[in-house]
mmCIF file of C-alpha atoms and ligand atoms in Angstrom:
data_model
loop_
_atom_site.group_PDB
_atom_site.id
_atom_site.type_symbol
_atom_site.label_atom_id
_atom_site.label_comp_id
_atom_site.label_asym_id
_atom_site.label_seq_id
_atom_site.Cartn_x
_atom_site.Cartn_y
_atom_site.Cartn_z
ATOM 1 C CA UNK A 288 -1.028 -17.244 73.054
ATOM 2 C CA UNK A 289 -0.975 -19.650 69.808
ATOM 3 C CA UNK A 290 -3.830 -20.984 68.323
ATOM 4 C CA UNK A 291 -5.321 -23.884 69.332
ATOM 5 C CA UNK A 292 -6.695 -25.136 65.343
ATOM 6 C CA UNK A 293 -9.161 -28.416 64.341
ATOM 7 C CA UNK A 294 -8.254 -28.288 59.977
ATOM 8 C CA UNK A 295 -10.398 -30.595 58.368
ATOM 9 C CA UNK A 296 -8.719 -31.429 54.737
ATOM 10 C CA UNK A 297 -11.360 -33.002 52.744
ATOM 11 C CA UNK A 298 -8.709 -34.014 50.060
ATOM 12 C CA UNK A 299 -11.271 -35.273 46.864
ATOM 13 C CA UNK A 300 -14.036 -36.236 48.608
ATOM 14 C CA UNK A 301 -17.996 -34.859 48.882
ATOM 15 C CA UNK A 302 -20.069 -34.010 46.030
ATOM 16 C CA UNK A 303 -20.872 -29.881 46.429
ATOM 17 C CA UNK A 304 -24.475 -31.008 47.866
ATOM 18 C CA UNK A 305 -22.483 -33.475 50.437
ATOM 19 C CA UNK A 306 -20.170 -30.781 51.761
ATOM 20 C CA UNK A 307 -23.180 -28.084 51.902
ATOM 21 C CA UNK A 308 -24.806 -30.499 53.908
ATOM 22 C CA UNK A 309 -21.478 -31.286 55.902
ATOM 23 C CA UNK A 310 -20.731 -27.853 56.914
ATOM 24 C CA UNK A 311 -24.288 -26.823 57.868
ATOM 25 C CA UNK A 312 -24.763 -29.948 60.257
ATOM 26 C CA UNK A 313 -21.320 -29.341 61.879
ATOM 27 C CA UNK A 314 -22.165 -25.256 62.306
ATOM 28 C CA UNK A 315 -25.572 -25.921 63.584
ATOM 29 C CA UNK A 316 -24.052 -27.869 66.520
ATOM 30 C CA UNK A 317 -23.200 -24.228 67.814
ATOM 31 C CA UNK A 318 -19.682 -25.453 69.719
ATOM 32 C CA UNK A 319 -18.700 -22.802 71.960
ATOM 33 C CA UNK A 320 -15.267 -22.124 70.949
ATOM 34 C CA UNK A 321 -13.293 -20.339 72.839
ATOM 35 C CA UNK A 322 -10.840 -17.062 71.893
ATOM 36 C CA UNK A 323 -7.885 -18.440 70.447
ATOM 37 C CA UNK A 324 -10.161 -21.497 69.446
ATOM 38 C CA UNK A 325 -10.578 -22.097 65.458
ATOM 39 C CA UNK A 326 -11.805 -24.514 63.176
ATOM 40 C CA UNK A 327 -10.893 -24.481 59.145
ATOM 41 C CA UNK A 328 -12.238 -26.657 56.257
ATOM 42 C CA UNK A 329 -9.773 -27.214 53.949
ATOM 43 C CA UNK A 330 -12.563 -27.940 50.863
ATOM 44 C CA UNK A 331 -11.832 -28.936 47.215
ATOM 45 C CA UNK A 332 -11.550 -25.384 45.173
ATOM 46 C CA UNK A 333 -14.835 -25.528 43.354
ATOM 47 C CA UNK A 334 -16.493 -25.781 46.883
ATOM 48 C CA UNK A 335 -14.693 -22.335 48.280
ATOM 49 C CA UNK A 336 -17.471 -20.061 47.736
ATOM 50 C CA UNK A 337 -20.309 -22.482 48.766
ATOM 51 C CA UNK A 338 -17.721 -22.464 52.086
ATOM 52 C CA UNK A 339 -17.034 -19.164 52.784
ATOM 53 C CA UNK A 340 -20.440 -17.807 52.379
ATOM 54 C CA UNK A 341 -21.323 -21.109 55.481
ATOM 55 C CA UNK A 342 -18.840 -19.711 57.541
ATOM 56 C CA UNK A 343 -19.301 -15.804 57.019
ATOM 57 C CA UNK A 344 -21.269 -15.401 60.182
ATOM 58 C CA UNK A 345 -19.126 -16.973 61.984
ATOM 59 C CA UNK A 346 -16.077 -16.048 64.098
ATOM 60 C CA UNK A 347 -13.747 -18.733 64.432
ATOM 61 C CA UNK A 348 -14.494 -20.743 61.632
ATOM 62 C CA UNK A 349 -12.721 -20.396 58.300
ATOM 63 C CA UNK A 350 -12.474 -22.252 54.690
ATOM 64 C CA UNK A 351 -8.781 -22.874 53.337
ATOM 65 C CA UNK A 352 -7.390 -24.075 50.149
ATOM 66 C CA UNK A 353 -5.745 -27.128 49.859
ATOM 67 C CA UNK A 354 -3.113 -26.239 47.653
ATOM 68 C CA UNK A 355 -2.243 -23.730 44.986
ATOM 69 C CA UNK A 356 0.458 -23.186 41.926
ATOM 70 C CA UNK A 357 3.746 -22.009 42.789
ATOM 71 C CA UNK A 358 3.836 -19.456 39.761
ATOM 72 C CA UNK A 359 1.864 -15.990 40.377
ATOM 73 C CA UNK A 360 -0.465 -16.132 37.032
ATOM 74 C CA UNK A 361 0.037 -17.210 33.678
ATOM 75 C CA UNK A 362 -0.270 -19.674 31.077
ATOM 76 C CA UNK A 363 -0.945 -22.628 33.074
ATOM 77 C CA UNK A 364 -4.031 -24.305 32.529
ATOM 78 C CA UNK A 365 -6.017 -25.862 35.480
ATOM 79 C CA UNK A 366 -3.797 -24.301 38.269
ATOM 80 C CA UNK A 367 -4.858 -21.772 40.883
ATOM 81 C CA UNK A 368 -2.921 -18.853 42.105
ATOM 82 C CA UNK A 369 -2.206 -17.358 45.456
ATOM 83 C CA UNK A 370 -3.555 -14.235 44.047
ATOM 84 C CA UNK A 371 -6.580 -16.262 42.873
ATOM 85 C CA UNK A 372 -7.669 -17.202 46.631
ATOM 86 C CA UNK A 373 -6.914 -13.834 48.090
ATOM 87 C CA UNK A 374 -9.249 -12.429 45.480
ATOM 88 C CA UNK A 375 -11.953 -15.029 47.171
ATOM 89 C CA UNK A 376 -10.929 -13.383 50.720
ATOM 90 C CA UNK A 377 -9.837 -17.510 51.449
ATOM 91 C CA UNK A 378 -7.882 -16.793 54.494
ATOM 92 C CA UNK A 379 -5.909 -20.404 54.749
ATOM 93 C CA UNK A 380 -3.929 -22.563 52.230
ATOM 94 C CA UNK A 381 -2.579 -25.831 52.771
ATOM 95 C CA UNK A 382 0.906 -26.131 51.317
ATOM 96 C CA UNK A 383 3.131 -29.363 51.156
ATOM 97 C CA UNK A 384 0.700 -32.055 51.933
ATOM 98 C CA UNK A 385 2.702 -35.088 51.560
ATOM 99 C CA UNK A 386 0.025 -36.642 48.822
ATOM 100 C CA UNK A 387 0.820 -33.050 46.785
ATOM 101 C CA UNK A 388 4.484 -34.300 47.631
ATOM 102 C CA UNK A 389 4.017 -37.875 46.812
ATOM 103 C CA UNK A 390 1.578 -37.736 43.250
ATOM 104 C CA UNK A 391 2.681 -34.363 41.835
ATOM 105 C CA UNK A 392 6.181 -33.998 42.646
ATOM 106 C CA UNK A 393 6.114 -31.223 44.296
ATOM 107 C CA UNK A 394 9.887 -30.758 45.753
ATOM 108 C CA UNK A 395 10.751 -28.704 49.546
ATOM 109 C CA UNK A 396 11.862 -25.675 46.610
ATOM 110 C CA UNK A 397 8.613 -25.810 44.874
ATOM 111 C CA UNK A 398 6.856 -25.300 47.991
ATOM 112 C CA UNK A 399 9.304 -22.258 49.306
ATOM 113 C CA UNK A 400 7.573 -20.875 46.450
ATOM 114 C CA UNK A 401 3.874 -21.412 46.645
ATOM 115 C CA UNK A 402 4.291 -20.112 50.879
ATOM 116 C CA UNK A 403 6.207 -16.769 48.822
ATOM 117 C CA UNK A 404 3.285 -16.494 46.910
ATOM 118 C CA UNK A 405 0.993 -17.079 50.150
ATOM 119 C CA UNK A 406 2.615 -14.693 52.183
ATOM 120 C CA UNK A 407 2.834 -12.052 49.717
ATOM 121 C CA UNK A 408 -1.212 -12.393 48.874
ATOM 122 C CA UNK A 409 -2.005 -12.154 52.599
ATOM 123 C CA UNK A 410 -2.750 -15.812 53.008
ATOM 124 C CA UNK A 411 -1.843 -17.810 56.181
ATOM 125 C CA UNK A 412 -0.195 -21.182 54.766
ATOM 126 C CA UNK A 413 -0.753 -24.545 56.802
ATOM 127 C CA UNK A 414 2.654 -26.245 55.542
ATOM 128 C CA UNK A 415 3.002 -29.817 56.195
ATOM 129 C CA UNK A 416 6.029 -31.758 57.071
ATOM 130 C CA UNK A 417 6.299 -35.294 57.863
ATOM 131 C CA UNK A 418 8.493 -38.537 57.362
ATOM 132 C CA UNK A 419 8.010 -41.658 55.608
ATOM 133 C CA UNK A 420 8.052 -44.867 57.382
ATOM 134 C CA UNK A 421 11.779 -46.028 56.171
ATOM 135 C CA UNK A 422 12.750 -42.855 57.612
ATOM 136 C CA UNK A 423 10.950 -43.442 60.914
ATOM 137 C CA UNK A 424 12.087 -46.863 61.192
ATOM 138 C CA UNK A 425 15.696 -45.772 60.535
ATOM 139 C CA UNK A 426 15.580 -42.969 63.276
ATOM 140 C CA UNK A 427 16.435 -39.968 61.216
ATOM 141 C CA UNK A 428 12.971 -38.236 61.459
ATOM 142 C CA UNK A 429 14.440 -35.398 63.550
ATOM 143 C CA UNK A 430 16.905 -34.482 60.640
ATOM 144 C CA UNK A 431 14.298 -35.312 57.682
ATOM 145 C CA UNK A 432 11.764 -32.916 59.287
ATOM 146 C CA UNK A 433 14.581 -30.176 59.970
ATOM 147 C CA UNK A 434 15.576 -30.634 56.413
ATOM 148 C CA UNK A 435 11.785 -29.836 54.947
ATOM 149 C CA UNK A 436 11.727 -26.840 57.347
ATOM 150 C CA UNK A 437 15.090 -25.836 56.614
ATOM 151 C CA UNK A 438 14.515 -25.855 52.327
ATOM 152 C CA UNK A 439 11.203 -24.089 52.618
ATOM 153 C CA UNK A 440 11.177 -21.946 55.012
ATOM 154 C CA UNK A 441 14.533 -20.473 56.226
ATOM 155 C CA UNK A 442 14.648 -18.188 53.562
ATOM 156 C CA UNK A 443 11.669 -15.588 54.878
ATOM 157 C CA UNK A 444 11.866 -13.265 57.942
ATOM 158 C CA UNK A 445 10.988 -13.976 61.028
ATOM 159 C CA UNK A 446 8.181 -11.580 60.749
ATOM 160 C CA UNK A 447 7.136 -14.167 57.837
ATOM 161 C CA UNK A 448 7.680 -17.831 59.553
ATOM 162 C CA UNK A 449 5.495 -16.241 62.794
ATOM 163 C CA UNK A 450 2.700 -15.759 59.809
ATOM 164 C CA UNK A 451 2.581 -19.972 59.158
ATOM 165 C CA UNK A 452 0.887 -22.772 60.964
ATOM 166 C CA UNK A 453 2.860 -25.982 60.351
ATOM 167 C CA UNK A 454 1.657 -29.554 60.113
ATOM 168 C CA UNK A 455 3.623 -32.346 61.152
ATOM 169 C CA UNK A 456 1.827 -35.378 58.985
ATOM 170 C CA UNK A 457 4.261 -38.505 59.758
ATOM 171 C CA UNK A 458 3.439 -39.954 56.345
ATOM 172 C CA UNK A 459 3.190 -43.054 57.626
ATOM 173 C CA UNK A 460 0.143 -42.517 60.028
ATOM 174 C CA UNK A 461 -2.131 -40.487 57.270
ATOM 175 C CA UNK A 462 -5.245 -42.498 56.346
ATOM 176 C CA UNK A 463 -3.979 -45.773 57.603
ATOM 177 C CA UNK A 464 -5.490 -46.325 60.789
ATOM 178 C CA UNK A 465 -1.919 -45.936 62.425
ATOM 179 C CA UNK A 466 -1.868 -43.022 64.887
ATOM 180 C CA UNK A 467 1.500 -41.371 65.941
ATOM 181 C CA UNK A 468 1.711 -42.022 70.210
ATOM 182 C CA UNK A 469 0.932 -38.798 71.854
ATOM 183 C CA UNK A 470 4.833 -39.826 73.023
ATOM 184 C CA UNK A 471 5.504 -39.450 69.421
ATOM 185 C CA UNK A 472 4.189 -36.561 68.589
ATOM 186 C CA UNK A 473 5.233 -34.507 71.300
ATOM 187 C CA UNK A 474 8.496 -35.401 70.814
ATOM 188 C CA UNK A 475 8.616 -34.273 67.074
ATOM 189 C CA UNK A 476 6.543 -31.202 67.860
ATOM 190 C CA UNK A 477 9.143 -29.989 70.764
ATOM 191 C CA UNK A 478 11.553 -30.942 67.780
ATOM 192 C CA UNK A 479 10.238 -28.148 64.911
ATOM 193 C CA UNK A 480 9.767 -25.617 68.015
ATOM 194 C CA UNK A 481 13.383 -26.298 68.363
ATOM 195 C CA UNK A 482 14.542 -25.808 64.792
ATOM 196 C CA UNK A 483 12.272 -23.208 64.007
ATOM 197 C CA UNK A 484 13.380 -21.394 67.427
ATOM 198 C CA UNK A 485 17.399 -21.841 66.077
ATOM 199 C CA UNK A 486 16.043 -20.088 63.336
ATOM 200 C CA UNK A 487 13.912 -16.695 64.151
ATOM 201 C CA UNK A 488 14.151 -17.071 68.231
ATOM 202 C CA UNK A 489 12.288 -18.837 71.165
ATOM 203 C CA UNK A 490 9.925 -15.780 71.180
ATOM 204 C CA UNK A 491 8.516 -16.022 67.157
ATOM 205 C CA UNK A 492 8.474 -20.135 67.541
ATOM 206 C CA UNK A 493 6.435 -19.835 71.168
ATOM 207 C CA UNK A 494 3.544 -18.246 68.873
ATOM 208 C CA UNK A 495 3.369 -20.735 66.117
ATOM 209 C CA UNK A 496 0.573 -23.401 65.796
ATOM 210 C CA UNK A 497 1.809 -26.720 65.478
ATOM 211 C CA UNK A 498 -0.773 -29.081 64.438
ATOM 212 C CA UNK A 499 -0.451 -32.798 64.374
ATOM 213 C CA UNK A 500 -1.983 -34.954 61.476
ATOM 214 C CA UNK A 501 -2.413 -38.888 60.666
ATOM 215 C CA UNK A 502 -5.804 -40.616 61.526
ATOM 216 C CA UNK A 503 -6.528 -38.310 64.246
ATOM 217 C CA UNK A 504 -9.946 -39.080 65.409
ATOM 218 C CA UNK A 505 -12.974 -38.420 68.041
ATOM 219 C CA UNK A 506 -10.791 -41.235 70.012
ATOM 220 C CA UNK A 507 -7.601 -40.253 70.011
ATOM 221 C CA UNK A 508 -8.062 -36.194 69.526
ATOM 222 C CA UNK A 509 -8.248 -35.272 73.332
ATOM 223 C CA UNK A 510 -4.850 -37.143 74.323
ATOM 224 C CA UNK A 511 -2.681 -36.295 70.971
ATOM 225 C CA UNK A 512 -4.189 -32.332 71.279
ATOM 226 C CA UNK A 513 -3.113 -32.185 75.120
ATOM 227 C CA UNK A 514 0.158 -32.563 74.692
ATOM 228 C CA UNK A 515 2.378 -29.407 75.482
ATOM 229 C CA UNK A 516 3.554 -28.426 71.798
ATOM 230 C CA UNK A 517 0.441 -29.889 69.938
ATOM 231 C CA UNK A 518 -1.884 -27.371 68.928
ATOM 232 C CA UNK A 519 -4.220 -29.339 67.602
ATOM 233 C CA UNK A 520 -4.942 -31.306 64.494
ATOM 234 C CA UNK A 521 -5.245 -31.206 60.411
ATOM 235 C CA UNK A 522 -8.119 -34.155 60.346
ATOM 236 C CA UNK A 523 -8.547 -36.209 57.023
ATOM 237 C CA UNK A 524 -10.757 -39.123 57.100
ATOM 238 C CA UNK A 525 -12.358 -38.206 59.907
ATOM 239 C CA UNK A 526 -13.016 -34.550 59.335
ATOM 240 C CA UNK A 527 -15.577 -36.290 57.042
ATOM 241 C CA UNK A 528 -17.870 -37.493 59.299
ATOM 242 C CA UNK A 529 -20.311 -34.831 61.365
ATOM 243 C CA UNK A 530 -19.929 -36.669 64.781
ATOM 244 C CA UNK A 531 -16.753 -37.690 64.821
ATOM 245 C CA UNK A 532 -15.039 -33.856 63.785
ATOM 246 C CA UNK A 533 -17.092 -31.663 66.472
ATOM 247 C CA UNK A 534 -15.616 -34.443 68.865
ATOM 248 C CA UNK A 535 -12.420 -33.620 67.437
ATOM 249 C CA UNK A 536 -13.031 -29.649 67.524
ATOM 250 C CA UNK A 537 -14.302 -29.643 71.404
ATOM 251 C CA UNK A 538 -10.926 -31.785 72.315
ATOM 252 C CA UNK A 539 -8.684 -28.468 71.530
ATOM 253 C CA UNK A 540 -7.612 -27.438 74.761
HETATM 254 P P1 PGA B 1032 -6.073 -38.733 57.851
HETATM 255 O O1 PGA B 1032 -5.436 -37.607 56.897
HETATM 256 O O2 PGA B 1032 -6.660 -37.999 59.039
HETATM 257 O O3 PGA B 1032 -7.139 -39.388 57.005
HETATM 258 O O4 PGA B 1032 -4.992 -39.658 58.244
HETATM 259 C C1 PGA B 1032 -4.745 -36.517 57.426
HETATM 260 C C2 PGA B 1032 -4.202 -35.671 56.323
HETATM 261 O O5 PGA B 1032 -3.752 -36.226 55.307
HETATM 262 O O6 PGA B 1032 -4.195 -34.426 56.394
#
């Protein structure tokens, strides 16, 4: 059975004392997740301690990174390593958000690298894919998305790519407002099961958790997440606010 997942990605936002605050309001709600039910908080890297030691008591609640260098250790000031995290016991990394894309030029080879680097330090990745709005509006999305797959991922076993949780971010509906149709995102989810299945088999690609990401909200969670091949959602903006993200987290089916 794959995981049914609520990510928040806090991106640069929250002061430590914010986020302390954040996590222990959303914990003390108690939801009653099921088995197979988790909930991750991506949180900026000087917050991953203050996070792990919220969530240690729990069981289905975990801190990630959100993003890490693609080079194992070194002279490279400011960056953090895959080894780095598992060191921290961090369990989840995001890899290949499109603002990491966008700002820091970080290329489909760059990130076959970092999820390497994950893999080999026992670190789940959460890699993001997603299409711009020309590319939307020009109908190639299918092949743009299969392209992103296809350059970071095809390389590693299929004992590896059952390992990953994948984000489809359309890069068009992240923090504008502007949600993908449930139509929409069913249809590109059914899409990576597809390519991914080409790749390492119908069996490996059944088990992977496809999440769905762009202004996901308390309003829109419960209709995007029931959709057949969405397993539920890496939340930005809204992952933010204490209300609206344990909404979000009791819409995972
Ligand atoms: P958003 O961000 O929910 O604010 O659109 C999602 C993301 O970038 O992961």
């Amino acid at each position: 059975m794959r995981k049914q997942i609520a990510a928040a990605n806090w991106k640069m936002n929250c002061t430590y004392q914010q986020g302390e605050k954040l996590l222990d309001d959303i914990l003390s709600a108690r939801i009653p997740l099921k088995p197979g039910q988790l909930t991750i908080f991506a949180v900026p890297f000087p917050y991953l301690i203050m996070g792990s030691s919220e969530v240690a008591d729990e069981t289905n609640y975990f801190v990630a990174a959100q993003n890490c260098y693609h080079k194992k250790s070194g002279a490279y000031t400011g960056e953090v390593s895959a080894e780095m995290l598992h060191s921290m016991g961090i369990p989840y990394c995001i890899i290949g958000h499109s603002e990491r894309r966008e700002y820091f030029g970080e290329t489909n080879k760059i990130l076959a690298e970092k999820i390497n680097l994950c893999l080999e330090f026992e670190i789940t990745p959460i890699f993001c894919c997603g299409e711009p709005l020309p590319v939307r509006e020009t109908g190639n999305q299918n092949t743009y998305v299969q392209e992103q797959l296809k350059e970071s991922l095809f390389h590693l076993s299929d004992g590896d790519i059952q390992r990953l949780v994948i984000a489809y971010e359309p890069i068009w509906a992240i923090g504008t407002g502007k949600t993908a149709s449930s139509d929409q995102a069913q249809e590109m989810h059914a899409h990576i099961r597809k390519v991914l299945s080409g790749h390492c088999g119908a069996l490996v690609a059944n088990n992977i958790s496809i999440l769905y990401g762009g202004s996901v909200k308390a309003a829109n969670a419960g209709e995007l997440f029931s959709c057949a091949d969405v397993d539920g959602g890496l939340v930005g903006g809204a992952s933010l606010n204490v209300e609206e993200f344990i909404t979000i987290i009791k819409s995972l089916k």
